[in-house]
JSON list of C-alpha atoms in Angstrom, two decimals:
[
{"chain": "A", "resi": 286, "resn": "MET", "atom": "CA", "xyz": [-5.22, -11.57, 28.06]},
{"chain": "A", "resi": 287, "resn": "THR", "atom": "CA", "xyz": [-5.32, -14.01, 25.15]},
{"chain": "A", "resi": 288, "resn": "THR", "atom": "CA", "xyz": [-5.17, -17.73, 24.76]},
{"chain": "A", "resi": 289, "resn": "THR", "atom": "CA", "xyz": [-2.35, -19.56, 22.88]},
{"chain": "A", "resi": 290, "resn": "PHE", "atom": "CA", "xyz": [-4.33, -19.12, 19.59]},
{"chain": "A", "resi": 291, "resn": "GLY", "atom": "CA", "xyz": [-4.74, -15.41, 20.16]},
{"chain": "A", "resi": 292, "resn": "PHE", "atom": "CA", "xyz": [-8.41, -15.60, 21.23]},
{"chain": "A", "resi": 293, "resn": "PRO", "atom": "CA", "xyz": [-9.80, -13.89, 24.40]},
{"chain": "A", "resi": 294, "resn": "ARG", "atom": "CA", "xyz": [-9.52, -15.85, 27.64]},
{"chain": "A", "resi": 295, "resn": "ASP", "atom": "CA", "xyz": [-12.70, -14.15, 28.81]},
{"chain": "A", "resi": 296, "resn": "THR", "atom": "CA", "xyz": [-14.79, -16.38, 26.63]},
{"chain": "A", "resi": 297, "resn": "PHE", "atom": "CA", "xyz": [-15.43, -20.07, 26.66]},
{"chain": "A", "resi": 298, "resn": "ARG", "atom": "CA", "xyz": [-16.53, -21.71, 23.32]},
{"chain": "A", "resi": 299, "resn": "ILE", "atom": "CA", "xyz": [-18.50, -24.94, 23.26]},
{"chain": "A", "resi": 300, "resn": "LEU", "atom": "CA", "xyz": [-18.62, -26.56, 19.76]},
{"chain": "A", "resi": 301, "resn": "HIS", "atom": "CA", "xyz": [-21.05, -29.38, 19.08]},
{"chain": "A", "resi": 302, "resn": "VAL", "atom": "CA", "xyz": [-20.28, -31.57, 16.23]},
{"chain": "A", "resi": 303, "resn": "SER", "atom": "CA", "xyz": [-22.29, -34.09, 14.21]},
{"chain": "A", "resi": 304, "resn": "THR", "atom": "CA", "xyz": [-22.32, -35.16, 10.49]},
{"chain": "A", "resi": 305, "resn": "GLY", "atom": "CA", "xyz": [-24.66, -32.76, 8.54]},
{"chain": "A", "resi": 306, "resn": "ASN", "atom": "CA", "xyz": [-25.16, -30.15, 11.28]},
{"chain": "A", "resi": 307, "resn": "VAL", "atom": "CA", "xyz": [-28.88, -30.21, 10.56]},
{"chain": "A", "resi": 308, "resn": "CYS", "atom": "CA", "xyz": [-30.11, -32.67, 13.28]},
{"chain": "A", "resi": 309, "resn": "ARG", "atom": "CA", "xyz": [-28.06, -33.67, 16.27]},
{"chain": "A", "resi": 310, "resn": "SER", "atom": "CA", "xyz": [-25.59, -30.83, 16.78]},
{"chain": "A", "resi": 311, "resn": "PRO", "atom": "CA", "xyz": [-28.17, -28.09, 16.22]},
{"chain": "A", "resi": 312, "resn": "ILE", "atom": "CA", "xyz": [-30.47, -29.80, 18.78]},
{"chain": "A", "resi": 313, "resn": "THR", "atom": "CA", "xyz": [-27.56, -30.00, 21.14]},
{"chain": "A", "resi": 314, "resn": "GLU", "atom": "CA", "xyz": [-26.34, -26.47, 20.53]},
{"chain": "A", "resi": 315, "resn": "ARG", "atom": "CA", "xyz": [-29.81, -24.80, 21.12]},
{"chain": "A", "resi": 316, "resn": "LEU", "atom": "CA", "xyz": [-30.57, -26.96, 24.15]},
{"chain": "A", "resi": 317, "resn": "THR", "atom": "CA", "xyz": [-27.24, -26.08, 25.76]},
{"chain": "A", "resi": 318, "resn": "ARG", "atom": "CA", "xyz": [-28.11, -22.39, 25.23]},
{"chain": "A", "resi": 319, "resn": "HIS", "atom": "CA", "xyz": [-31.58, -22.91, 26.59]},
{"chain": "A", "resi": 320, "resn": "PHE", "atom": "CA", "xyz": [-30.56, -24.89, 29.71]},
{"chain": "A", "resi": 321, "resn": "VAL", "atom": "CA", "xyz": [-27.86, -22.46, 30.59]},
{"chain": "A", "resi": 322, "resn": "SER", "atom": "CA", "xyz": [-30.19, -19.51, 30.24]},
{"chain": "A", "resi": 323, "resn": "GLN", "atom": "CA", "xyz": [-32.83, -21.28, 32.32]},
{"chain": "A", "resi": 324, "resn": "ARG", "atom": "CA", "xyz": [-30.36, -21.70, 35.21]},
{"chain": "A", "resi": 325, "resn": "LEU", "atom": "CA", "xyz": [-28.63, -18.35, 34.97]},
{"chain": "A", "resi": 326, "resn": "GLY", "atom": "CA", "xyz": [-31.50, -16.17, 33.63]},
{"chain": "A", "resi": 327, "resn": "VAL", "atom": "CA", "xyz": [-29.35, -15.32, 30.50]},
{"chain": "A", "resi": 328, "resn": "LEU", "atom": "CA", "xyz": [-26.78, -16.96, 28.29]},
{"chain": "A", "resi": 329, "resn": "GLY", "atom": "CA", "xyz": [-23.75, -14.95, 29.16]},
{"chain": "A", "resi": 330, "resn": "GLY", "atom": "CA", "xyz": [-20.69, -14.99, 31.37]},
{"chain": "A", "resi": 331, "resn": "GLY", "atom": "CA", "xyz": [-18.51, -15.37, 28.39]},
{"chain": "A", "resi": 332, "resn": "LEU", "atom": "CA", "xyz": [-20.14, -18.58, 27.19]},
{"chain": "A", "resi": 333, "resn": "ILE", "atom": "CA", "xyz": [-20.46, -19.07, 23.47]},
{"chain": "A", "resi": 334, "resn": "VAL", "atom": "CA", "xyz": [-22.22, -22.23, 22.13]},
{"chain": "A", "resi": 335, "resn": "GLU", "atom": "CA", "xyz": [-21.90, -23.19, 18.45]},
{"chain": "A", "resi": 336, "resn": "SER", "atom": "CA", "xyz": [-22.18, -26.33, 16.14]},
{"chain": "A", "resi": 337, "resn": "ALA", "atom": "CA", "xyz": [-20.78, -27.71, 12.90]},
{"chain": "A", "resi": 338, "resn": "GLY", "atom": "CA", "xyz": [-20.82, -30.79, 10.87]},
{"chain": "A", "resi": 339, "resn": "THR", "atom": "CA", "xyz": [-17.96, -32.99, 9.55]},
{"chain": "A", "resi": 340, "resn": "TRP", "atom": "CA", "xyz": [-20.01, -33.17, 6.30]},
{"chain": "A", "resi": 341, "resn": "GLY", "atom": "CA", "xyz": [-21.93, -30.05, 7.17]},
{"chain": "A", "resi": 342, "resn": "HIS", "atom": "CA", "xyz": [-24.65, -28.71, 4.87]},
{"chain": "A", "resi": 343, "resn": "GLU", "atom": "CA", "xyz": [-23.28, -25.17, 4.68]},
{"chain": "A", "resi": 344, "resn": "GLY", "atom": "CA", "xyz": [-26.14, -22.66, 4.88]},
{"chain": "A", "resi": 345, "resn": "ALA", "atom": "CA", "xyz": [-28.84, -25.35, 5.24]},
{"chain": "A", "resi": 346, "resn": "PRO", "atom": "CA", "xyz": [-31.76, -24.93, 7.55]},
{"chain": "A", "resi": 347, "resn": "MET", "atom": "CA", "xyz": [-32.28, -27.22, 10.49]},
{"chain": "A", "resi": 348, "resn": "GLU", "atom": "CA", "xyz": [-34.41, -30.30, 9.89]},
{"chain": "A", "resi": 349, "resn": "ALA", "atom": "CA", "xyz": [-38.00, -29.63, 10.67]},
{"chain": "A", "resi": 350, "resn": "HIS", "atom": "CA", "xyz": [-38.30, -32.54, 13.17]},
{"chain": "A", "resi": 351, "resn": "ALA", "atom": "CA", "xyz": [-35.15, -31.07, 14.93]},
{"chain": "A", "resi": 352, "resn": "GLU", "atom": "CA", "xyz": [-37.08, -27.76, 15.22]},
{"chain": "A", "resi": 353, "resn": "THR", "atom": "CA", "xyz": [-40.11, -29.59, 16.70]},
{"chain": "A", "resi": 354, "resn": "VAL", "atom": "CA", "xyz": [-37.87, -31.33, 19.30]},
{"chain": "A", "resi": 355, "resn": "LEU", "atom": "CA", "xyz": [-36.43, -27.99, 20.33]},
{"chain": "A", "resi": 356, "resn": "ALA", "atom": "CA", "xyz": [-39.97, -26.56, 20.57]},
{"chain": "A", "resi": 357, "resn": "ASP", "atom": "CA", "xyz": [-40.86, -29.46, 22.90]},
{"chain": "A", "resi": 358, "resn": "PHE", "atom": "CA", "xyz": [-38.28, -28.25, 25.31]},
{"chain": "A", "resi": 359, "resn": "GLY", "atom": "CA", "xyz": [-39.17, -24.50, 24.82]},
{"chain": "A", "resi": 360, "resn": "ALA", "atom": "CA", "xyz": [-35.83, -23.80, 23.10]},
{"chain": "A", "resi": 361, "resn": "ASP", "atom": "CA", "xyz": [-35.34, -21.32, 20.22]},
{"chain": "A", "resi": 362, "resn": "ALA", "atom": "CA", "xyz": [-34.59, -22.83, 16.75]},
{"chain": "A", "resi": 363, "resn": "SER", "atom": "CA", "xyz": [-34.73, -19.55, 14.86]},
{"chain": "A", "resi": 364, "resn": "GLY", "atom": "CA", "xyz": [-31.91, -18.13, 12.81]},
{"chain": "A", "resi": 365, "resn": "PHE", "atom": "CA", "xyz": [-30.06, -21.49, 12.46]},
{"chain": "A", "resi": 366, "resn": "THR", "atom": "CA", "xyz": [-27.88, -22.21, 9.36]},
{"chain": "A", "resi": 367, "resn": "GLY", "atom": "CA", "xyz": [-25.71, -25.27, 8.94]},
{"chain": "A", "resi": 368, "resn": "ARG", "atom": "CA", "xyz": [-21.90, -25.09, 8.87]},
{"chain": "A", "resi": 369, "resn": "GLU", "atom": "CA", "xyz": [-19.20, -27.33, 7.60]},
{"chain": "A", "resi": 370, "resn": "LEU", "atom": "CA", "xyz": [-16.56, -28.00, 10.30]},
{"chain": "A", "resi": 371, "resn": "LEU", "atom": "CA", "xyz": [-13.44, -25.92, 9.61]},
{"chain": "A", "resi": 372, "resn": "ASP", "atom": "CA", "xyz": [-10.07, -25.74, 11.18]},
{"chain": "A", "resi": 373, "resn": "GLU", "atom": "CA", "xyz": [-10.96, -22.33, 12.64]},
{"chain": "A", "resi": 374, "resn": "HIS", "atom": "CA", "xyz": [-13.83, -23.78, 14.49]},
{"chain": "A", "resi": 375, "resn": "VAL", "atom": "CA", "xyz": [-11.68, -26.33, 16.27]},
{"chain": "A", "resi": 376, "resn": "ILE", "atom": "CA", "xyz": [-8.85, -23.82, 17.02]},
{"chain": "A", "resi": 377, "resn": "ARG", "atom": "CA", "xyz": [-11.42, -21.47, 18.66]},
{"chain": "A", "resi": 378, "resn": "ALA", "atom": "CA", "xyz": [-13.24, -24.18, 20.71]},
{"chain": "A", "resi": 379, "resn": "ASP", "atom": "CA", "xyz": [-12.47, -24.63, 24.41]},
{"chain": "A", "resi": 380, "resn": "LEU", "atom": "CA", "xyz": [-14.65, -27.74, 24.45]},
{"chain": "A", "resi": 381, "resn": "VAL", "atom": "CA", "xyz": [-15.72, -29.93, 21.53]},
{"chain": "A", "resi": 382, "resn": "LEU", "atom": "CA", "xyz": [-18.64, -32.32, 22.15]},
{"chain": "A", "resi": 383, "resn": "THR", "atom": "CA", "xyz": [-19.41, -34.75, 19.37]},
{"chain": "A", "resi": 384, "resn": "ALA", "atom": "CA", "xyz": [-22.30, -36.96, 18.70]},
{"chain": "A", "resi": 385, "resn": "THR", "atom": "CA", "xyz": [-20.20, -40.14, 18.16]},
{"chain": "A", "resi": 386, "resn": "ARG", "atom": "CA", "xyz": [-16.73, -41.54, 18.56]},
{"chain": "A", "resi": 387, "resn": "ASP", "atom": "CA", "xyz": [-16.17, -41.31, 14.76]},
{"chain": "A", "resi": 388, "resn": "HIS", "atom": "CA", "xyz": [-16.82, -37.50, 15.04]},
{"chain": "A", "resi": 389, "resn": "ARG", "atom": "CA", "xyz": [-14.43, -37.25, 17.96]},
{"chain": "A", "resi": 390, "resn": "ALA", "atom": "CA", "xyz": [-11.77, -39.10, 15.98]},
{"chain": "A", "resi": 391, "resn": "GLN", "atom": "CA", "xyz": [-12.28, -36.79, 13.01]},
{"chain": "A", "resi": 392, "resn": "VAL", "atom": "CA", "xyz": [-11.96, -33.66, 15.11]},
{"chain": "A", "resi": 393, "resn": "ILE", "atom": "CA", "xyz": [-8.90, -34.88, 16.81]},
{"chain": "A", "resi": 394, "resn": "SER", "atom": "CA", "xyz": [-7.32, -35.88, 13.41]},
{"chain": "A", "resi": 395, "resn": "MET", "atom": "CA", "xyz": [-7.54, -32.10, 12.36]},
{"chain": "A", "resi": 396, "resn": "GLY", "atom": "CA", "xyz": [-4.84, -31.39, 15.01]},
{"chain": "A", "resi": 397, "resn": "HIS", "atom": "CA", "xyz": [-4.75, -28.08, 16.77]},
{"chain": "A", "resi": 398, "resn": "SER", "atom": "CA", "xyz": [-4.13, -29.86, 20.13]},
{"chain": "A", "resi": 399, "resn": "ALA", "atom": "CA", "xyz": [-7.75, -30.83, 20.17]},
{"chain": "A", "resi": 400, "resn": "GLY", "atom": "CA", "xyz": [-7.35, -34.17, 21.92]},
{"chain": "A", "resi": 401, "resn": "LEU", "atom": "CA", "xyz": [-7.62, -32.95, 25.61]},
{"chain": "A", "resi": 402, "resn": "ARG", "atom": "CA", "xyz": [-10.71, -30.85, 24.83]},
{"chain": "A", "resi": 403, "resn": "THR", "atom": "CA", "xyz": [-12.64, -33.17, 22.62]},
{"chain": "A", "resi": 404, "resn": "PHE", "atom": "CA", "xyz": [-15.19, -35.76, 23.89]},
{"chain": "A", "resi": 405, "resn": "THR", "atom": "CA", "xyz": [-18.31, -37.37, 22.81]},
{"chain": "A", "resi": 406, "resn": "LEU", "atom": "CA", "xyz": [-21.25, -35.70, 24.56]},
{"chain": "A", "resi": 407, "resn": "LYS", "atom": "CA", "xyz": [-22.09, -38.93, 26.52]},
{"chain": "A", "resi": 408, "resn": "GLU", "atom": "CA", "xyz": [-18.44, -39.47, 27.38]},
{"chain": "A", "resi": 409, "resn": "PHE", "atom": "CA", "xyz": [-18.16, -36.03, 28.85]},
{"chain": "A", "resi": 410, "resn": "THR", "atom": "CA", "xyz": [-21.33, -36.55, 30.83]},
{"chain": "A", "resi": 411, "resn": "ARG", "atom": "CA", "xyz": [-19.90, -39.66, 32.24]},
{"chain": "A", "resi": 412, "resn": "LEU", "atom": "CA", "xyz": [-16.72, -37.93, 33.30]},
{"chain": "A", "resi": 413, "resn": "VAL", "atom": "CA", "xyz": [-18.51, -34.92, 34.63]},
{"chain": "A", "resi": 414, "resn": "ASN", "atom": "CA", "xyz": [-20.71, -37.14, 36.81]},
{"chain": "A", "resi": 415, "resn": "ALA", "atom": "CA", "xyz": [-17.52, -38.37, 38.55]},
{"chain": "A", "resi": 416, "resn": "ILE", "atom": "CA", "xyz": [-16.23, -34.84, 39.35]},
{"chain": "A", "resi": 417, "resn": "ASP", "atom": "CA", "xyz": [-16.84, -33.43, 42.80]},
{"chain": "A", "resi": 418, "resn": "PRO", "atom": "CA", "xyz": [-18.46, -29.96, 42.17]},
{"chain": "A", "resi": 419, "resn": "ALA", "atom": "CA", "xyz": [-16.79, -28.74, 45.32]},
{"chain": "A", "resi": 420, "resn": "THR", "atom": "CA", "xyz": [-13.43, -29.00, 43.56]},
{"chain": "A", "resi": 421, "resn": "LEU", "atom": "CA", "xyz": [-14.50, -26.56, 40.79]},
{"chain": "A", "resi": 422, "resn": "PRO", "atom": "CA", "xyz": [-14.20, -22.73, 41.10]},
{"chain": "A", "resi": 423, "resn": "PRO", "atom": "CA", "xyz": [-17.43, -21.03, 42.31]},
{"chain": "A", "resi": 424, "resn": "LEU", "atom": "CA", "xyz": [-19.53, -19.28, 39.76]},
{"chain": "A", "resi": 425, "resn": "ASP", "atom": "CA", "xyz": [-18.59, -16.06, 41.57]},
{"chain": "A", "resi": 426, "resn": "ASP", "atom": "CA", "xyz": [-15.13, -16.58, 40.04]},
{"chain": "A", "resi": 427, "resn": "GLY", "atom": "CA", "xyz": [-16.71, -16.53, 36.67]},
{"chain": "A", "resi": 428, "resn": "LEU", "atom": "CA", "xyz": [-18.31, -19.00, 34.32]},
{"chain": "A", "resi": 429, "resn": "VAL", "atom": "CA", "xyz": [-15.30, -19.10, 32.12]},
{"chain": "A", "resi": 430, "resn": "MET", "atom": "CA", "xyz": [-12.87, -20.14, 34.88]},
{"chain": "A", "resi": 431, "resn": "ARG", "atom": "CA", "xyz": [-15.27, -22.82, 36.13]},
{"chain": "A", "resi": 432, "resn": "ALA", "atom": "CA", "xyz": [-15.79, -24.16, 32.60]},
{"chain": "A", "resi": 433, "resn": "ARG", "atom": "CA", "xyz": [-12.05, -24.40, 31.96]},
{"chain": "A", "resi": 434, "resn": "ALA", "atom": "CA", "xyz": [-11.52, -26.21, 35.25]},
{"chain": "A", "resi": 435, "resn": "LEU", "atom": "CA", "xyz": [-14.26, -28.66, 34.34]},
{"chain": "A", "resi": 436, "resn": "VAL", "atom": "CA", "xyz": [-12.69, -29.54, 31.00]},
{"chain": "A", "resi": 437, "resn": "ARG", "atom": "CA", "xyz": [-9.26, -30.09, 32.69]},
{"chain": "A", "resi": 438, "resn": "ALA", "atom": "CA", "xyz": [-10.87, -32.28, 35.39]},
{"chain": "A", "resi": 439, "resn": "ALA", "atom": "CA", "xyz": [-12.73, -34.41, 32.77]},
{"chain": "A", "resi": 440, "resn": "ALA", "atom": "CA", "xyz": [-9.66, -34.84, 30.62]},
{"chain": "A", "resi": 441, "resn": "ALA", "atom": "CA", "xyz": [-7.71, -36.11, 33.67]},
{"chain": "A", "resi": 442, "resn": "LEU", "atom": "CA", "xyz": [-10.38, -38.75, 34.36]},
{"chain": "A", "resi": 443, "resn": "ARG", "atom": "CA", "xyz": [-10.77, -40.02, 30.72]},
{"chain": "A", "resi": 444, "resn": "GLY", "atom": "CA", "xyz": [-8.23, -42.85, 31.07]},
{"chain": "A", "resi": 445, "resn": "TRP", "atom": "CA", "xyz": [-9.91, -44.06, 34.33]},
{"chain": "A", "resi": 446, "resn": "LEU", "atom": "CA", "xyz": [-13.56, -44.03, 33.48]},
{"chain": "A", "resi": 447, "resn": "LEU", "atom": "CA", "xyz": [-14.01, -46.10, 30.24]},
{"chain": "A", "resi": 448, "resn": "ALA", "atom": "CA", "xyz": [-17.29, -46.60, 28.52]},
{"chain": "A", "resi": 449, "resn": "PRO", "atom": "CA", "xyz": [-19.26, -49.77, 29.79]},
{"chain": "A", "resi": 450, "resn": "THR", "atom": "CA", "xyz": [-20.20, -50.70, 26.17]},
{"chain": "A", "resi": 451, "resn": "VAL", "atom": "CA", "xyz": [-19.20, -49.61, 22.59]},
{"chain": "A", "resi": 452, "resn": "GLU", "atom": "CA", "xyz": [-22.60, -47.97, 22.12]},
{"chain": "A", "resi": 453, "resn": "ALA", "atom": "CA", "xyz": [-22.65, -46.03, 25.41]},
{"chain": "A", "resi": 454, "resn": "ASP", "atom": "CA", "xyz": [-20.87, -42.95, 24.08]},
{"chain": "A", "resi": 455, "resn": "GLU", "atom": "CA", "xyz": [-23.03, -42.71, 20.79]},
{"chain": "A", "resi": 456, "resn": "VAL", "atom": "CA", "xyz": [-25.95, -40.46, 19.90]},
{"chain": "A", "resi": 457, "resn": "HIS", "atom": "CA", "xyz": [-27.37, -42.02, 16.70]},
{"chain": "A", "resi": 458, "resn": "ASP", "atom": "CA", "xyz": [-28.33, -40.04, 13.65]},
{"chain": "A", "resi": 459, "resn": "PRO", "atom": "CA", "xyz": [-32.11, -39.44, 13.27]},
{"chain": "A", "resi": 460, "resn": "TYR", "atom": "CA", "xyz": [-31.80, -37.96, 9.75]},
{"chain": "A", "resi": 461, "resn": "GLY", "atom": "CA", "xyz": [-34.71, -39.21, 7.67]},
{"chain": "A", "resi": 462, "resn": "ALA", "atom": "CA", "xyz": [-36.25, -40.91, 10.72]},
{"chain": "A", "resi": 463, "resn": "PRO", "atom": "CA", "xyz": [-39.88, -40.12, 11.97]},
{"chain": "A", "resi": 464, "resn": "LEU", "atom": "CA", "xyz": [-40.57, -37.59, 14.62]},
{"chain": "A", "resi": 465, "resn": "THR", "atom": "CA", "xyz": [-40.84, -40.13, 17.33]},
{"chain": "A", "resi": 466, "resn": "PHE", "atom": "CA", "xyz": [-37.15, -41.12, 16.74]},
{"chain": "A", "resi": 467, "resn": "PHE", "atom": "CA", "xyz": [-36.10, -37.52, 16.71]},
{"chain": "A", "resi": 468, "resn": "ARG", "atom": "CA", "xyz": [-37.85, -37.13, 20.04]},
{"chain": "A", "resi": 469, "resn": "SER", "atom": "CA", "xyz": [-36.13, -40.12, 21.54]},
{"chain": "A", "resi": 470, "resn": "ILE", "atom": "CA", "xyz": [-32.73, -38.63, 20.33]},
{"chain": "A", "resi": 471, "resn": "GLY", "atom": "CA", "xyz": [-33.80, -35.35, 21.93]},
{"chain": "A", "resi": 472, "resn": "ASP", "atom": "CA", "xyz": [-34.52, -37.00, 25.22]},
{"chain": "A", "resi": 473, "resn": "GLU", "atom": "CA", "xyz": [-30.99, -38.74, 25.00]},
{"chain": "A", "resi": 474, "resn": "ILE", "atom": "CA", "xyz": [-29.38, -35.41, 24.38]},
{"chain": "A", "resi": 475, "resn": "HIS", "atom": "CA", "xyz": [-31.38, -33.69, 27.26]},
{"chain": "A", "resi": 476, "resn": "GLN", "atom": "CA", "xyz": [-30.38, -36.36, 29.66]},
{"chain": "A", "resi": 477, "resn": "ALA", "atom": "CA", "xyz": [-26.69, -36.06, 28.72]},
{"chain": "A", "resi": 478, "resn": "LEU", "atom": "CA", "xyz": [-26.67, -32.30, 28.84]},
{"chain": "A", "resi": 479, "resn": "ASP", "atom": "CA", "xyz": [-28.36, -31.85, 32.15]},
{"chain": "A", "resi": 480, "resn": "PRO", "atom": "CA", "xyz": [-25.49, -32.81, 34.38]},
{"chain": "A", "resi": 481, "resn": "VAL", "atom": "CA", "xyz": [-22.99, -31.02, 32.10]},
{"chain": "A", "resi": 482, "resn": "VAL", "atom": "CA", "xyz": [-25.02, -27.82, 32.34]},
{"chain": "A", "resi": 483, "resn": "THR", "atom": "CA", "xyz": [-25.36, -28.16, 36.14]},
{"chain": "A", "resi": 484, "resn": "ALA", "atom": "CA", "xyz": [-21.61, -28.68, 36.49]},
{"chain": "A", "resi": 485, "resn": "LEU", "atom": "CA", "xyz": [-20.92, -25.59, 34.27]},
{"chain": "A", "resi": 486, "resn": "THR", "atom": "CA", "xyz": [-23.26, -23.29, 36.04]},
{"chain": "A", "resi": 487, "resn": "GLY", "atom": "CA", "xyz": [-23.29, -24.80, 39.65]},
{"chain": "A", "resi": 488, "resn": "VAL", "atom": "CA", "xyz": [-27.14, -24.57, 39.41]},
{"chain": "A", "resi": 489, "resn": "PRO", "atom": "CA", "xyz": [-29.22, -27.80, 39.29]},
{"chain": "A", "resi": 490, "resn": "THR", "atom": "CA", "xyz": [-32.23, -28.35, 37.29]},
{"chain": "A", "resi": 491, "resn": "ARG", "atom": "CA", "xyz": [-35.22, -26.32, 38.44]},
{"chain": "A", "resi": 492, "resn": "ALA", "atom": "CA", "xyz": [-38.04, -28.59, 39.80]}
]
């Protein structure tokens, strides 16, 4: 069975988007993979996690401080190369999570019916926190089915749960900043991802 765009429905693609695709979105991509693997024992079930940048440095390595942040969490930074955000990335994505509202607006402006599946990371976290996990399909029905239901539920809540402040949905750019700031951004991303991965997998953080 295929999606409207001709891609298999037995996969679910998460696309993380920032500016250069060398700091925030690589951290978010690799932490998502890591946290899902921690909960499920393996990254699988049809889940594919990728990233790209609206001004992506095509083929560039991840920033060294970003690699250090990933190492702090025990996540794998190897083999990463930066990508410029293309139409095909948006078309294939089932969920797009951006670092800022500007990135979200840029993705949506590309078209491809992206509006209902594009959120800032922190916006998506806020919406996920308001969803009763009991209303989602059990993991026994498949990770893909659960993930699709989660995105639909979040999109339905978006107009009802607005950000408390303008800055609440932003993950600021650490490019060029010292390692201490990168680590603070890593902590922000971790805190935002934790409830999202819990909702996706149905498995809470291990103590």
